[in-house]
């Protein structure tokens, strides 16, 4: 699995877009970028994944740079319920490894 | 459709006692996983299964055993509990191609070993 680097924590304002960065400079051609989040005391929740192209679903958008060395998860209109730890995972394996992630706090 | 159900949700064990954690999924997923999460840390893979009757070791398998006798169930056993096994345990499942929909996690079992 490619190593990922995420900020330890970040704050964002309720109603604004939250942009969560992830660096993965050693990513290989067949590795996907996954994003999960973990709301306090709950099991992690799948958000989105992508290989090369940008992706969007009902929860978020994933922007992957052309060289694939970094990506950004965008929560378009953050709510208080989006406060969670967000994990960026890069892998081509069905076994996922969860690091420390980014603690995102959405403030009213 | 319940997804992934973990039993029990909470448990306190004395050192040396044994117990089994049950994970059940109703999504016909082939792959199942057991993780542990210690305070302030990410999840670490204990054991996993790629299908009924199969099991394999993950990152931190020592002190645990698993069984997958039925496709829908994945059991995690602690034969002789130790305080170092105090943790939150999460079970997850996925289709064979994990990239399709990602993992579905259970709500966790909070285990304290005293």
mmCIF file of C-alpha atoms in Angstrom:
data_model
loop_
_atom_site.group_PDB
_atom_site.id
_atom_site.type_symbol
_atom_site.label_atom_id
_atom_site.label_comp_id
_atom_site.label_asym_id
_atom_site.label_seq_id
_atom_site.Cartn_x
_atom_site.Cartn_y
_atom_site.Cartn_z
ATOM 1 C CA UNK A 1 0.000 0.000 0.000
ATOM 2 C CA UNK A 2 1.162 3.498 -0.751
ATOM 3 C CA UNK A 3 1.886 5.655 2.269
ATOM 4 C CA UNK A 4 -0.596 8.483 2.830
ATOM 5 C CA UNK A 5 -0.135 11.782 4.643
ATOM 6 C CA UNK A 6 -3.095 13.646 6.093
ATOM 7 C CA UNK A 7 -3.260 16.636 8.437
ATOM 8 C CA UNK A 8 -3.878 15.634 12.017
ATOM 9 C CA UNK A 9 -6.873 17.895 12.424
ATOM 10 C CA UNK A 10 -8.874 20.637 10.784
ATOM 11 C CA UNK A 11 -11.873 22.800 11.526
ATOM 12 C CA UNK A 12 -14.554 23.991 9.167
ATOM 13 C CA UNK A 13 -17.680 26.112 9.438
ATOM 14 C CA UNK A 14 -21.125 24.628 9.226
ATOM 15 C CA UNK A 15 -22.639 25.134 5.792
ATOM 16 C CA UNK A 16 -19.297 25.688 4.106
ATOM 17 C CA UNK A 17 -17.395 23.233 1.955
ATOM 18 C CA UNK A 18 -14.812 21.115 3.749
ATOM 19 C CA UNK A 19 -11.725 20.221 1.706
ATOM 20 C CA UNK A 20 -9.697 17.354 3.141
ATOM 21 C CA UNK A 21 -6.263 16.810 1.569
ATOM 22 C CA UNK A 22 -4.334 13.570 1.264
ATOM 23 C CA UNK A 23 -0.844 13.106 -0.137
ATOM 24 C CA UNK A 24 0.125 9.761 -1.654
ATOM 25 C CA UNK A 25 3.219 10.450 -3.732
ATOM 26 C CA UNK A 26 4.252 6.770 -3.987
ATOM 27 C CA UNK A 27 0.923 5.579 -5.404
ATOM 28 C CA UNK A 28 1.197 2.916 -8.086
ATOM 29 C CA UNK A 29 -0.882 2.658 -11.222
ATOM 30 C CA UNK A 30 -3.393 0.078 -9.996
ATOM 31 C CA UNK A 31 -3.975 1.497 -6.517
ATOM 32 C CA UNK A 32 -7.299 3.056 -5.640
ATOM 33 C CA UNK A 33 -7.876 5.997 -3.329
ATOM 34 C CA UNK A 34 -10.519 5.262 -0.694
ATOM 35 C CA UNK A 35 -12.074 7.576 1.851
ATOM 36 C CA UNK A 36 -13.809 6.427 5.017
ATOM 37 C CA UNK A 37 -14.971 8.299 8.069
ATOM 38 C CA UNK A 38 -15.549 7.297 11.658
ATOM 39 C CA UNK A 39 -18.031 9.201 13.747
ATOM 40 C CA UNK A 40 -17.308 8.948 17.456
ATOM 41 C CA UNK A 41 -17.639 5.391 18.826
ATOM 42 C CA UNK A 42 -19.125 4.032 15.601
ATOM 43 C CA UNK A 43 -17.672 1.727 12.972
ATOM 44 C CA UNK A 44 -16.025 3.401 9.974
ATOM 45 C CA UNK A 45 -18.295 4.354 7.097
ATOM 46 C CA UNK A 46 -17.365 4.120 3.431
ATOM 47 C CA UNK A 47 -17.560 7.488 1.654
ATOM 48 C CA UNK A 48 -16.121 7.256 -1.832
ATOM 49 C CA UNK A 49 -13.279 5.818 -3.881
ATOM 50 C CA UNK A 50 -11.550 6.491 -7.192
ATOM 51 C CA UNK A 51 -8.712 5.405 -9.449
ATOM 52 C CA UNK A 52 -7.944 8.253 -11.850
ATOM 53 C CA UNK A 53 -11.058 10.243 -12.518
ATOM 54 C CA UNK A 54 -12.843 12.565 -10.164
ATOM 55 C CA UNK A 55 -15.829 10.974 -8.492
ATOM 56 C CA UNK A 56 -18.999 12.298 -6.896
ATOM 57 C CA UNK A 57 -21.747 10.640 -4.927
ATOM 58 C CA UNK A 58 -24.459 11.754 -2.539
ATOM 59 C CA UNK A 59 -21.978 12.166 0.292
ATOM 60 C CA UNK A 60 -18.915 13.797 -1.221
ATOM 61 C CA UNK A 61 -16.659 14.500 -4.186
ATOM 62 C CA UNK A 62 -13.193 13.087 -4.708
ATOM 63 C CA UNK A 63 -10.684 15.099 -6.719
ATOM 64 C CA UNK A 64 -7.524 13.235 -7.777
ATOM 65 C CA UNK A 65 -4.663 15.185 -9.296
ATOM 66 C CA UNK A 66 -3.549 14.267 -12.780
ATOM 67 C CA UNK A 67 -0.294 12.744 -11.506
ATOM 68 C CA UNK A 68 -2.331 10.890 -8.825
ATOM 69 C CA UNK A 69 0.097 11.937 -6.105
ATOM 70 C CA UNK A 70 -2.548 13.694 -4.071
ATOM 71 C CA UNK A 71 -6.291 13.896 -3.672
ATOM 72 C CA UNK A 72 -8.931 15.993 -1.954
ATOM 73 C CA UNK A 73 -12.183 14.884 -0.399
ATOM 74 C CA UNK A 74 -14.830 17.591 -0.591
ATOM 75 C CA UNK A 75 -17.852 17.697 1.669
ATOM 76 C CA UNK A 76 -19.917 20.315 -0.169
ATOM 77 C CA UNK A 77 -22.022 21.645 2.704
ATOM 78 C CA UNK A 78 -20.594 20.502 6.018
ATOM 79 C CA UNK A 79 -22.998 19.889 8.885
ATOM 80 C CA UNK A 80 -22.350 19.246 12.555
ATOM 81 C CA UNK A 81 -22.995 15.560 11.870
ATOM 82 C CA UNK A 82 -19.949 15.495 9.588
ATOM 83 C CA UNK A 83 -17.667 15.873 12.619
ATOM 84 C CA UNK A 84 -15.574 12.691 12.464
ATOM 85 C CA UNK A 85 -12.177 11.181 11.772
ATOM 86 C CA UNK A 86 -11.603 10.893 8.021
ATOM 87 C CA UNK A 87 -9.297 8.220 6.659
ATOM 88 C CA UNK A 88 -7.572 8.321 3.288
ATOM 89 C CA UNK A 89 -6.440 4.851 2.173
ATOM 90 C CA UNK A 90 -4.496 3.987 -0.953
ATOM 91 C CA UNK A 91 -4.365 0.335 -1.928
ATOM 92 C CA UNK A 92 -4.954 -2.314 -4.569
ATOM 93 C CA UNK A 93 -5.585 -4.920 -1.878
ATOM 94 C CA UNK A 94 -8.952 -5.943 -0.488
ATOM 95 C CA UNK A 95 -7.392 -5.631 2.987
ATOM 96 C CA UNK A 96 -7.580 -2.008 4.091
ATOM 97 C CA UNK A 97 -5.141 -0.362 6.508
ATOM 98 C CA UNK A 98 -6.461 2.518 8.583
ATOM 99 C CA UNK A 99 -3.976 5.075 9.863
ATOM 100 C CA UNK A 100 -4.628 7.943 12.245
ATOM 101 C CA UNK A 101 -6.685 9.984 9.754
ATOM 102 C CA UNK A 102 -7.766 13.631 10.004
ATOM 103 C CA UNK A 103 -10.007 14.722 12.846
ATOM 104 C CA UNK A 104 -12.517 17.120 11.297
ATOM 105 C CA UNK A 105 -14.548 19.351 13.575
ATOM 106 C CA UNK A 106 -17.467 21.222 12.059
ATOM 107 C CA UNK A 107 -18.318 24.336 14.078
ATOM 108 C CA UNK A 108 -21.639 26.161 14.155
ATOM 109 C CA UNK B 1 -31.554 -5.443 5.995
ATOM 110 C CA UNK B 2 -29.387 -5.309 9.113
ATOM 111 C CA UNK B 3 -25.955 -5.137 7.446
ATOM 112 C CA UNK B 4 -23.235 -6.223 9.890
ATOM 113 C CA UNK B 5 -24.275 -7.131 13.431
ATOM 114 C CA UNK B 6 -21.801 -7.628 16.277
ATOM 115 C CA UNK B 7 -22.584 -9.453 19.505
ATOM 116 C CA UNK B 8 -22.065 -8.519 22.331
ATOM 117 C CA UNK B 9 -21.759 -4.727 22.313
ATOM 118 C CA UNK B 10 -19.975 -4.548 25.675
ATOM 119 C CA UNK B 11 -18.109 -7.069 27.797
ATOM 120 C CA UNK B 12 -15.852 -7.077 30.835
ATOM 121 C CA UNK B 13 -13.558 -10.080 31.246
ATOM 122 C CA UNK B 14 -11.147 -11.115 33.940
ATOM 123 C CA UNK B 15 -7.602 -11.934 32.928
ATOM 124 C CA UNK B 16 -7.405 -15.521 31.735
ATOM 125 C CA UNK B 17 -11.075 -15.863 30.833
ATOM 126 C CA UNK B 18 -12.164 -16.790 27.346
ATOM 127 C CA UNK B 19 -14.875 -15.412 25.115
ATOM 128 C CA UNK B 20 -16.155 -15.380 21.549
ATOM 129 C CA UNK B 21 -17.251 -12.332 19.600
ATOM 130 C CA UNK B 22 -19.828 -12.969 16.907
ATOM 131 C CA UNK B 23 -20.101 -11.087 13.642
ATOM 132 C CA UNK B 24 -23.054 -11.719 11.324
ATOM 133 C CA UNK B 25 -23.731 -10.173 7.906
ATOM 134 C CA UNK B 26 -26.788 -10.522 5.703
ATOM 135 C CA UNK B 27 -25.385 -9.051 2.479
ATOM 136 C CA UNK B 28 -23.967 -12.294 1.060
ATOM 137 C CA UNK B 29 -20.462 -10.820 1.252
ATOM 138 C CA UNK B 30 -17.574 -13.173 0.595
ATOM 139 C CA UNK B 31 -14.920 -11.346 2.617
ATOM 140 C CA UNK B 32 -15.035 -10.655 6.333
ATOM 141 C CA UNK B 33 -12.558 -8.968 8.675
ATOM 142 C CA UNK B 34 -11.856 -8.382 12.347
ATOM 143 C CA UNK B 35 -10.120 -5.168 13.439
ATOM 144 C CA UNK B 36 -9.196 -3.724 16.790
ATOM 145 C CA UNK B 37 -8.978 -0.054 17.645
ATOM 146 C CA UNK B 38 -7.112 1.287 20.630
ATOM 147 C CA UNK B 39 -7.661 4.820 21.971
ATOM 148 C CA UNK B 40 -6.451 7.523 19.596
ATOM 149 C CA UNK B 41 -5.285 5.053 16.998
ATOM 150 C CA UNK B 42 -6.413 3.733 13.661
ATOM 151 C CA UNK B 43 -7.781 0.251 13.092
ATOM 152 C CA UNK B 44 -5.473 -2.752 12.970
ATOM 153 C CA UNK B 45 -6.406 -5.943 11.139
ATOM 154 C CA UNK B 46 -6.470 -9.045 13.348
ATOM 155 C CA UNK B 47 -7.730 -11.811 11.051
ATOM 156 C CA UNK B 48 -9.734 -12.004 7.872
ATOM 157 C CA UNK B 49 -11.581 -14.514 5.696
ATOM 158 C CA UNK B 50 -11.986 -14.643 1.934
ATOM 159 C CA UNK B 51 -14.812 -17.152 2.018
ATOM 160 C CA UNK B 52 -16.616 -19.827 3.979
ATOM 161 C CA UNK B 53 -14.175 -22.195 5.623
ATOM 162 C CA UNK B 54 -11.134 -19.938 5.121
ATOM 163 C CA UNK B 55 -9.241 -17.714 7.540
ATOM 164 C CA UNK B 56 -5.956 -15.825 7.416
ATOM 165 C CA UNK B 57 -3.797 -13.760 9.760
ATOM 166 C CA UNK B 58 -3.728 -9.999 9.619
ATOM 167 C CA UNK B 59 -1.393 -7.490 11.209
ATOM 168 C CA UNK B 60 -1.948 -8.379 14.894
ATOM 169 C CA UNK B 61 -3.203 -11.998 15.126
ATOM 170 C CA UNK B 62 -1.459 -13.143 18.336
ATOM 171 C CA UNK B 63 -3.824 -14.114 21.145
ATOM 172 C CA UNK B 64 -6.836 -14.482 18.835
ATOM 173 C CA UNK B 65 -8.421 -17.278 16.840
ATOM 174 C CA UNK B 66 -11.185 -17.119 14.248
ATOM 175 C CA UNK B 67 -13.606 -19.388 12.440
ATOM 176 C CA UNK B 68 -15.850 -18.988 9.380
ATOM 177 C CA UNK B 69 -18.013 -22.104 9.369
ATOM 178 C CA UNK B 70 -20.902 -20.312 7.691
ATOM 179 C CA UNK B 71 -20.598 -17.620 5.035
ATOM 180 C CA UNK B 72 -22.640 -15.135 7.029
ATOM 181 C CA UNK B 73 -20.789 -15.537 10.339
ATOM 182 C CA UNK B 74 -17.236 -14.737 11.419
ATOM 183 C CA UNK B 75 -16.254 -15.560 15.004
ATOM 184 C CA UNK B 76 -13.342 -14.051 16.930
ATOM 185 C CA UNK B 77 -12.127 -15.966 19.969
ATOM 186 C CA UNK B 78 -9.941 -14.986 22.868
ATOM 187 C CA UNK B 79 -8.724 -18.144 24.593
ATOM 188 C CA UNK B 80 -7.026 -16.468 27.570
ATOM 189 C CA UNK B 81 -7.788 -12.771 27.775
ATOM 190 C CA UNK B 82 -5.056 -10.316 28.737
ATOM 191 C CA UNK B 83 -5.327 -6.617 29.723
ATOM 192 C CA UNK B 84 -3.505 -5.751 26.467
ATOM 193 C CA UNK B 85 -6.569 -7.011 24.617
ATOM 194 C CA UNK B 86 -8.727 -4.256 26.069
ATOM 195 C CA UNK B 87 -9.944 -2.522 22.937
ATOM 196 C CA UNK B 88 -12.865 -1.845 20.650
ATOM 197 C CA UNK B 89 -13.327 -4.631 18.121
ATOM 198 C CA UNK B 90 -14.888 -3.978 14.742
ATOM 199 C CA UNK B 91 -16.064 -6.513 12.236
ATOM 200 C CA UNK B 92 -16.439 -5.660 8.555
ATOM 201 C CA UNK B 93 -17.468 -7.387 5.353
ATOM 202 C CA UNK B 94 -17.061 -6.733 1.642
ATOM 203 C CA UNK B 95 -17.658 -8.242 -1.751
ATOM 204 C CA UNK B 96 -14.789 -10.123 -3.339
ATOM 205 C CA UNK B 97 -13.800 -6.990 -5.188
ATOM 206 C CA UNK B 98 -13.530 -4.562 -2.291
ATOM 207 C CA UNK B 99 -13.461 -1.560 -4.596
ATOM 208 C CA UNK B 100 -17.072 -2.084 -5.632
ATOM 209 C CA UNK B 101 -18.801 -0.726 -2.560
ATOM 210 C CA UNK B 102 -16.118 -0.696 0.087
ATOM 211 C CA UNK B 103 -16.424 -2.238 3.496
ATOM 212 C CA UNK B 104 -19.516 -2.356 5.690
ATOM 213 C CA UNK B 105 -18.635 -2.180 9.374
ATOM 214 C CA UNK B 106 -20.480 -3.269 12.462
ATOM 215 C CA UNK B 107 -21.011 -0.964 15.416
ATOM 216 C CA UNK B 108 -18.243 -2.494 17.497
ATOM 217 C CA UNK B 109 -17.713 -4.525 20.664
ATOM 218 C CA UNK B 110 -16.136 -2.720 23.587
ATOM 219 C CA UNK B 111 -14.063 -5.191 25.563
ATOM 220 C CA UNK B 112 -12.371 -4.490 28.866
ATOM 221 C CA UNK B 113 -10.019 -7.056 30.401
ATOM 222 C CA UNK B 114 -9.314 -6.485 34.098
#
